[in-house]
Coordinates of C-alpha atoms and ligand atoms in Angstrom, one line a residue:
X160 CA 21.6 83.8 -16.0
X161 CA 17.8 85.0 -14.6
X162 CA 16.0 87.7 -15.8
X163 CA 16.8 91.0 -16.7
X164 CA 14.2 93.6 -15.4
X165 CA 13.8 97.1 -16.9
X166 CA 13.3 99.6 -14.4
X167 CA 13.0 103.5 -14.8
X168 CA 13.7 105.6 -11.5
X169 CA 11.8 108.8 -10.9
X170 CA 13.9 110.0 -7.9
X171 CA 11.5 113.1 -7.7
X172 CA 11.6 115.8 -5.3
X173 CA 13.2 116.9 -2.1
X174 CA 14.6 113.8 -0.3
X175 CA 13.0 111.7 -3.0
X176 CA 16.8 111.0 -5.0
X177 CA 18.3 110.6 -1.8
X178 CA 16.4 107.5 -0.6
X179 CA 16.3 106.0 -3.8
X180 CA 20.1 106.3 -4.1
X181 CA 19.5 103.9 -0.9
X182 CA 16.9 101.4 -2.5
X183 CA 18.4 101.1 -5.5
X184 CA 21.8 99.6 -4.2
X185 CA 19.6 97.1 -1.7
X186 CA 17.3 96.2 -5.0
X187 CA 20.8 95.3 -6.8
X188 CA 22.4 93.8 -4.1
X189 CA 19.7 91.4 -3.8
X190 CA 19.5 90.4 -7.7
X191 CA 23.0 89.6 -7.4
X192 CA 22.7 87.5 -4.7
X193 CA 19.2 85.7 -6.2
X194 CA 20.9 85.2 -9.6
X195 CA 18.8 88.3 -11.7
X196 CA 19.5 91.5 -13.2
X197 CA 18.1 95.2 -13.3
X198 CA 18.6 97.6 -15.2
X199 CA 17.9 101.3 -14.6
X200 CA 17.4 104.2 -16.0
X201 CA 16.7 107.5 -14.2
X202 CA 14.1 109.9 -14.9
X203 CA 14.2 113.6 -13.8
X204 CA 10.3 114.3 -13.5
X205 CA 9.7 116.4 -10.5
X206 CA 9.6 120.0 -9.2
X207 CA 12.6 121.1 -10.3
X208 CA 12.2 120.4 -14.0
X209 CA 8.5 121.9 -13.4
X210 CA 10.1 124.9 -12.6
X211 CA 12.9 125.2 -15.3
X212 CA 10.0 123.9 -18.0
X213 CA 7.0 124.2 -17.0
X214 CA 6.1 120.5 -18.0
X215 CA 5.0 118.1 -15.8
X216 CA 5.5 115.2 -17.3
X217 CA 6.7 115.3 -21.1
X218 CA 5.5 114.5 -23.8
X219 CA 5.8 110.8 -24.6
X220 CA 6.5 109.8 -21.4
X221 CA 3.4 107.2 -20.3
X222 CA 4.3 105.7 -23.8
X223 CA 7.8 105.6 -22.4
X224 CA 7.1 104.2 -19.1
X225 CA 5.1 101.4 -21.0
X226 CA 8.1 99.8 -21.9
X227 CA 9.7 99.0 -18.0
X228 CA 9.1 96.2 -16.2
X229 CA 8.5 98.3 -12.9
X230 CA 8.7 101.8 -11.9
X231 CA 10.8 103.2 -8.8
X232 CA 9.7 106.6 -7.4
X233 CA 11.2 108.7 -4.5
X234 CA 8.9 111.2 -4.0
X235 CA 7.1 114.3 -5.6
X236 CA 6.3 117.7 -4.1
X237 CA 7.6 120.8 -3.9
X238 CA 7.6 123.9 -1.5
X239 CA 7.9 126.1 -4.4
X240 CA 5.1 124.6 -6.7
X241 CA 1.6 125.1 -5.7
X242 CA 0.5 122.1 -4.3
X243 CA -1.6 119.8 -6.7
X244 CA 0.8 120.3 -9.2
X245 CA 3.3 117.6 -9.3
X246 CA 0.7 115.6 -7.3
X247 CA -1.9 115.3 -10.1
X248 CA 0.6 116.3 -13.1
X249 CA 3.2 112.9 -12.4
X250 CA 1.9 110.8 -9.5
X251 CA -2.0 110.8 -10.3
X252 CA -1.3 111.1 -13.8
X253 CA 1.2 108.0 -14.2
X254 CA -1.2 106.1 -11.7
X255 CA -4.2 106.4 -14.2
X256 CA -2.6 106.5 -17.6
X257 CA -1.0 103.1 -16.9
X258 CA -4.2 102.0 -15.1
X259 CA -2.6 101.1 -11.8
X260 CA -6.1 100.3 -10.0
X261 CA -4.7 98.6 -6.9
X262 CA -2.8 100.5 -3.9
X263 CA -0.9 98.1 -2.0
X264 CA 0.2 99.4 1.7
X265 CA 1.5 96.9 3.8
X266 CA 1.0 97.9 7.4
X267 CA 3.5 95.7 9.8
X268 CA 5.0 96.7 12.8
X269 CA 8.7 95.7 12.4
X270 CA 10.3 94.2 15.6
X271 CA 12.2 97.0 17.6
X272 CA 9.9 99.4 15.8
X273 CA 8.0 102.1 18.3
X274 CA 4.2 102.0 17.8
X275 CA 2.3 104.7 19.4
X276 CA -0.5 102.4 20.7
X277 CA 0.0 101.0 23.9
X278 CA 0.7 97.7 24.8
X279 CA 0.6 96.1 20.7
X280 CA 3.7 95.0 19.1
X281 CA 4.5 93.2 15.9
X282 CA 2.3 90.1 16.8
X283 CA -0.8 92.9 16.6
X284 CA 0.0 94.9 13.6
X285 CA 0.3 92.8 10.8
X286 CA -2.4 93.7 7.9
X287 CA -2.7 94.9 4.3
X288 CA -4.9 97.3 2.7
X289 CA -5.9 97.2 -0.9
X290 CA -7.1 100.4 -1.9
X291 CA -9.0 101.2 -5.3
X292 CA -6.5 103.2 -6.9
X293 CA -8.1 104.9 -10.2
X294 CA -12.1 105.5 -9.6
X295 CA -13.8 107.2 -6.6
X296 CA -12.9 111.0 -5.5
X297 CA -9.4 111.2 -7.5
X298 CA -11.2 111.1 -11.2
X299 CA -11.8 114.6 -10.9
X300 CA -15.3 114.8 -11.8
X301 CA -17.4 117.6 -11.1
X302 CA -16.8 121.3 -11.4
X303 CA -17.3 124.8 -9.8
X304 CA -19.5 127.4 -10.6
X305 CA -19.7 131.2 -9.7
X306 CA -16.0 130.7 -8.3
X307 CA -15.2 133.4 -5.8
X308 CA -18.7 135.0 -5.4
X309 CA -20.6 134.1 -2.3
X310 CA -22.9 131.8 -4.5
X311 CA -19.9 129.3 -5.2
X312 CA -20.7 126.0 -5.7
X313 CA -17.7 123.0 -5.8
X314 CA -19.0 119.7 -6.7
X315 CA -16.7 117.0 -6.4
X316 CA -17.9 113.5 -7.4
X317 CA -16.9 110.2 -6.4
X318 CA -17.1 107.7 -9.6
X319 CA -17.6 104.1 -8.7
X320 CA -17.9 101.4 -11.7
X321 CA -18.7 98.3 -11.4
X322 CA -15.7 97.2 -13.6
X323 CA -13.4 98.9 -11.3
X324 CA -14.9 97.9 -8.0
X325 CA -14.9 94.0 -9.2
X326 CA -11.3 94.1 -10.0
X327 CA -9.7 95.5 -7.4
X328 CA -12.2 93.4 -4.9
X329 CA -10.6 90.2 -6.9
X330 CA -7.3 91.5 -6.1
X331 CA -8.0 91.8 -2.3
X332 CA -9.5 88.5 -2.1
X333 CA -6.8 87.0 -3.6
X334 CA -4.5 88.7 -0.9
X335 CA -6.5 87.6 1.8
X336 CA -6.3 83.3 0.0
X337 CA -2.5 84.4 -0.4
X338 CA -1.7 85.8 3.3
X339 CA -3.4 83.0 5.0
X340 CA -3.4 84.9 8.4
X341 CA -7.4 84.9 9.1
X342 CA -8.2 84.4 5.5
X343 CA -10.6 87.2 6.1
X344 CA -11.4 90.3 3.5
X345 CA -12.8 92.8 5.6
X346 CA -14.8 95.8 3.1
X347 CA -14.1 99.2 4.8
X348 CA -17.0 101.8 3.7
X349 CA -19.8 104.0 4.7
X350 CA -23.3 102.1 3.9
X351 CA -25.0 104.5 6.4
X352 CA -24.2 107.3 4.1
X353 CA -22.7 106.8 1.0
X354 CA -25.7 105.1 -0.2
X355 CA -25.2 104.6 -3.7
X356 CA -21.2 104.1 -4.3
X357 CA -21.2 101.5 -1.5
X358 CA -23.9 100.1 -2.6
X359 CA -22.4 98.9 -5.3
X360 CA -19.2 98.2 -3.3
X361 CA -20.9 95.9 -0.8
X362 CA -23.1 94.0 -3.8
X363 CA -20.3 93.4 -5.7
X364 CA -17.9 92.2 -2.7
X365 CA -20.7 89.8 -1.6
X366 CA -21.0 88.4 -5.1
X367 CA -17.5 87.6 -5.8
X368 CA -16.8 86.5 -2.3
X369 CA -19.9 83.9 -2.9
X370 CA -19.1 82.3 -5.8
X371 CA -15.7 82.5 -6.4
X372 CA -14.0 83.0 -2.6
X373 CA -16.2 80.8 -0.3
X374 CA -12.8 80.0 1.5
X375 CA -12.7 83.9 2.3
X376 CA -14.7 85.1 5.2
X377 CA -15.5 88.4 4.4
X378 CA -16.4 91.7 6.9
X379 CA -17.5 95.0 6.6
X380 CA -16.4 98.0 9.1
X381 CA -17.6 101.7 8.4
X382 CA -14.3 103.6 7.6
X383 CA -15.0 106.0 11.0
X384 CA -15.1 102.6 12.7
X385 CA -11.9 101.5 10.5
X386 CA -10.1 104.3 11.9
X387 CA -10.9 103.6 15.6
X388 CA -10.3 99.8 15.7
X389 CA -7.3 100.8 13.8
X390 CA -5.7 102.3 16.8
X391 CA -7.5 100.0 19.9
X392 CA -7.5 96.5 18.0
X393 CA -5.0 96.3 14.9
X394 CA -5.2 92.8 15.2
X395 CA -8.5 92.1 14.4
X396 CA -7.6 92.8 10.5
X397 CA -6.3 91.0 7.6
X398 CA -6.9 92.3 4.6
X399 CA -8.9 95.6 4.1
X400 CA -10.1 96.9 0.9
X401 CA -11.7 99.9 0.4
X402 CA -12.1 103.1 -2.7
X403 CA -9.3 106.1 -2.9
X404 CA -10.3 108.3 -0.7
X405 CA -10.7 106.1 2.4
X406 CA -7.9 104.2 1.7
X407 CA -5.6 107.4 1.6
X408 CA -6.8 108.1 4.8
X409 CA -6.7 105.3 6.7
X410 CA -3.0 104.0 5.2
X411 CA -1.6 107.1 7.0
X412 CA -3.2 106.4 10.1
X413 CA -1.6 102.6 9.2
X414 CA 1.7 104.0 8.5
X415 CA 1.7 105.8 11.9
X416 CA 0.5 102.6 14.0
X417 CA 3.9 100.5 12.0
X418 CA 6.3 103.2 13.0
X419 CA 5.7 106.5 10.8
X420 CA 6.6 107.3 7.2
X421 CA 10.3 106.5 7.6
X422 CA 9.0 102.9 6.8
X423 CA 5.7 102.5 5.1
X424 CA 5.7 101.6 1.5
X425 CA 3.3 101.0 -1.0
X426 CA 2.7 99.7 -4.3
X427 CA 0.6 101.5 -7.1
X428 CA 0.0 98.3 -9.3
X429 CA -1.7 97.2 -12.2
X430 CA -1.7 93.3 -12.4
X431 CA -1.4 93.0 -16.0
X432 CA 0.9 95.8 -16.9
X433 CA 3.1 98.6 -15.1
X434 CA 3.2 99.3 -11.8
X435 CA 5.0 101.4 -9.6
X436 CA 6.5 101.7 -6.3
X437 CA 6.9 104.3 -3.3
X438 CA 7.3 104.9 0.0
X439 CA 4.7 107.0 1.2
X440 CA 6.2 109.8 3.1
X441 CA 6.8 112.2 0.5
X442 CA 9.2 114.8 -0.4
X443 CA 10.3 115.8 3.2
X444 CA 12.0 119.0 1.4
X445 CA 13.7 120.8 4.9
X446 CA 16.0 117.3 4.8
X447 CA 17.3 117.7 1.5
X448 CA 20.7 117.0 1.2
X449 CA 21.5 116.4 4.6
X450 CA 22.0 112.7 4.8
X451 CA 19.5 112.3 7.7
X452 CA 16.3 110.4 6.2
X453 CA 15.3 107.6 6.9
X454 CA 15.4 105.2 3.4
X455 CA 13.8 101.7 5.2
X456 CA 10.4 103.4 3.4
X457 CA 12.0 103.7 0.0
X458 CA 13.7 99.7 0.3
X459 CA 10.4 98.5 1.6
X460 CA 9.4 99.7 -1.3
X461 CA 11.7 97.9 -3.5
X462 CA 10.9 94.5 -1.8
X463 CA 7.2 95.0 -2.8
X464 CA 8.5 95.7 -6.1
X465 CA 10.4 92.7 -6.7
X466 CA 7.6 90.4 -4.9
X467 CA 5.3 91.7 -7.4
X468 CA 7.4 90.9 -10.3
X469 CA 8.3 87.5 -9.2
X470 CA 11.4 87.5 -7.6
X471 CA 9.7 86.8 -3.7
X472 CA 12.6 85.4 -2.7
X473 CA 14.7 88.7 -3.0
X474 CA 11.5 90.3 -1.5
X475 CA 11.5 88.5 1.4
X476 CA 15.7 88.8 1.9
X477 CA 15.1 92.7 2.1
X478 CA 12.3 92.2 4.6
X479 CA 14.6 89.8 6.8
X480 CA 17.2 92.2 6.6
X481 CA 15.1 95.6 7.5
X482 CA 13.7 93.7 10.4
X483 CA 17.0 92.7 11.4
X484 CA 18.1 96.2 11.2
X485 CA 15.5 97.4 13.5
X486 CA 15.6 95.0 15.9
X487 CA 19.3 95.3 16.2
X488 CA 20.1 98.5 15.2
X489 CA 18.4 101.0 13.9
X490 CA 16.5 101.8 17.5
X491 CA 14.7 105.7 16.3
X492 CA 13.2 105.8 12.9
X493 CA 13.2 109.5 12.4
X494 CA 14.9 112.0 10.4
X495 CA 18.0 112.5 11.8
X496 CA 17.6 110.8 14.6
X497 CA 18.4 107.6 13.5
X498 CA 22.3 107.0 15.0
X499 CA 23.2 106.5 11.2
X500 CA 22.8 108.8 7.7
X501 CA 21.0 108.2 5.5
X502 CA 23.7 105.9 2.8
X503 CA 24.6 104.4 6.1
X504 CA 21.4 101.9 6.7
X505 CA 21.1 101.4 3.2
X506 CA 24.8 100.2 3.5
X507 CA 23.9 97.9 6.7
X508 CA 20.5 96.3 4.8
X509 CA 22.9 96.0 1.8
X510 CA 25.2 94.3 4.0
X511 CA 22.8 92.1 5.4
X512 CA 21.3 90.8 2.2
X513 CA 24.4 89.8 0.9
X514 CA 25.3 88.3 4.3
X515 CA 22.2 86.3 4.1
X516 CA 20.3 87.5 7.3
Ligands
LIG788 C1 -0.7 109.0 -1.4 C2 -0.6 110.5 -1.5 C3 -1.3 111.0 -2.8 C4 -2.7 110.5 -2.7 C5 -1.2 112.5 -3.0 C6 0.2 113.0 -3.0 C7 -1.9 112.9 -4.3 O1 -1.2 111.1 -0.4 O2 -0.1 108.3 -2.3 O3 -1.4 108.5 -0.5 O4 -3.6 111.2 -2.2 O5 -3.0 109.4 -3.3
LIG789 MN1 -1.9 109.7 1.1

């Protein structure tokens, strides 16, 4: 018998339960088949117990959460909670409190999958970005004064450390050594601008990459620059790290060149504790309960979660199976306008992980 993993679901909001209905029978499919167990236990944090207790997330909870191997989340937001909310009372909150400094969001273009860019298929858009999950713009440090005069003044700061630069720079590195694609860690920033914070950002990557990754060639794009090469040459990059703010931008702009949110996933992770996985499209609330979304985001997700707790064999049988499904079937990624519901491709990758694709 392998290893039993401890997993708490937070379906969430919206769609959310729905596509984790989805992952969760592809994540046990595939510890069957690789000879491991999970266990899970579902969590109702979300809009709808904001609303019935006003509690984001309950007391006890983080302590709670300390004890899983992994966390599985659907989604969070709500049309009738103001947004912020949910965003910064579960998601942000859970992110920080289990220090999960690293944002991991694959962006590959699936064969069969339509890219908006011209003439680049999957042999183009194949990267990672590691984005600083805990510091920069999301700490919420700063503060407002003379709110709703014509004198207001917002001040919203980004905090940089060197502690939290260094590690998450580590991690990228060691993506980049682990992908072996150009074996290139490219730093995505504004030096023209933000003067001090990537500063700091471009000392330390230089530093580490010196002395301890001499193997790694490492770059450095502005993040306006990021954006555009994004979109005319995808595959000049390998690995990109870069601080919260950034990174939030430019993964969407990723998760539109591999096909749009009905597949981009990510990872919230913290390397020596718990981490915690998503896709990225949120809450989609008009689809609820209609048994059109798209789960491929929410079992992505689950692959990254089992490659991060060691089971990459598992990981990689999803993958194989979710590109097989869009090569072969799955031709329209959208809500609703898949050809199947929603339990209906997580019953075909099921299928094909137990088939062995
Ligand atoms: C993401 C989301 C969140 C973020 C929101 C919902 C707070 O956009 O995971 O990228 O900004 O980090
Ligand atoms: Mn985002």
């Amino acid at each position: 018998m392998g290893k039993t993993y401890k997993i708490a679901v937070i379906g969430g909001d919206g769609t959310g339960p729905e596509v984790m209905v989805e992952g969760v029978k592809v994540v046990k499919v595939a510890a069957e088949k690789f000879g491991f167990q999970c266990e899970f236990q579902d969590y109702d944090f979300g809009g709808e117990r904001y609303k019935r207790t006003g509690e984001v997330l309950p007391d006890g909870a983080v302590e709670e959460m300390k004890k899983y191997d992994a966390i599985y989340l659907g989604a969070i937001g709500h049309p009738d909670v103001a947004p912020g909310i949910l965003e910064k009372g579960i998601l942000l909150a859970l992110r920080f409190a289990l220090d999960q400094y690293i944002n991991l969001r694959p962006v590959k273009l699936f064969p069969g999958v339509d890219t908006p860019l011209k003439n680049k298929g999957p042999e183009h858009i194949d990267f990672v970005v590691v984005r600083e999950n805990t510091e920069g713009l999301y700490t919420g440090t700063g503060g407002v004064l003379k709110k709703g005069t014509p004198d207001e003044v917002a001040i919203q700061t980004s905090v940089n450390t060197r502690k939290g630069v260094e590690r998450c720079i580590r991690y990228a590195f060691n993506v980049a050594r682990k992908r072996k694609k150009h074996n290139t860690l490219g730093l995505c920033g504004k030096t023209n601008v933000l003067t001090y914070a990537f500063n700091l950002w471009e000392r330390a990557f230089h530093e580490i990459g010196q002395k301890d990754y001499p193997d790694i060639k490492r770059e450095y794009y502005h993040v306006d620059a990021t954006c555009m090469w994004m979109v005319k040459n995808p595959e000049w990059f390998d690995v990109i790290v870069t601080d919260n703010m950034f990174g939030d931008i430019i993964t969407d702009l990723g998760a539109m060149i591999q096909g749009g949110m009905g597949i981009a996933a990510g990872g919230n992770i913290n390397p020596e504790g718990v981490s915690m996985f998503e896709p990225i499209g949120g809450s989609a609330p008009k689809y609820t309960g209609m048994g059109v979304i798209n789960p491929l985001a929410c079992i992505c997700a689950g692959q990254m979660m089992l490659e991060t707790l060691g089971e990459e064999k598992a990981g990689a049988a999803i993958e194989r199976a979710v590109m097989k499904a869009t090569k072969e079937k799955i031709k329209n990624l959208g809500a609703g306008r898949m050809g199947y519901s929603t339990s209906q491709v997580g019953d075909l990758i099921t299928q094909f992980v137990a088939d062995g694709v």
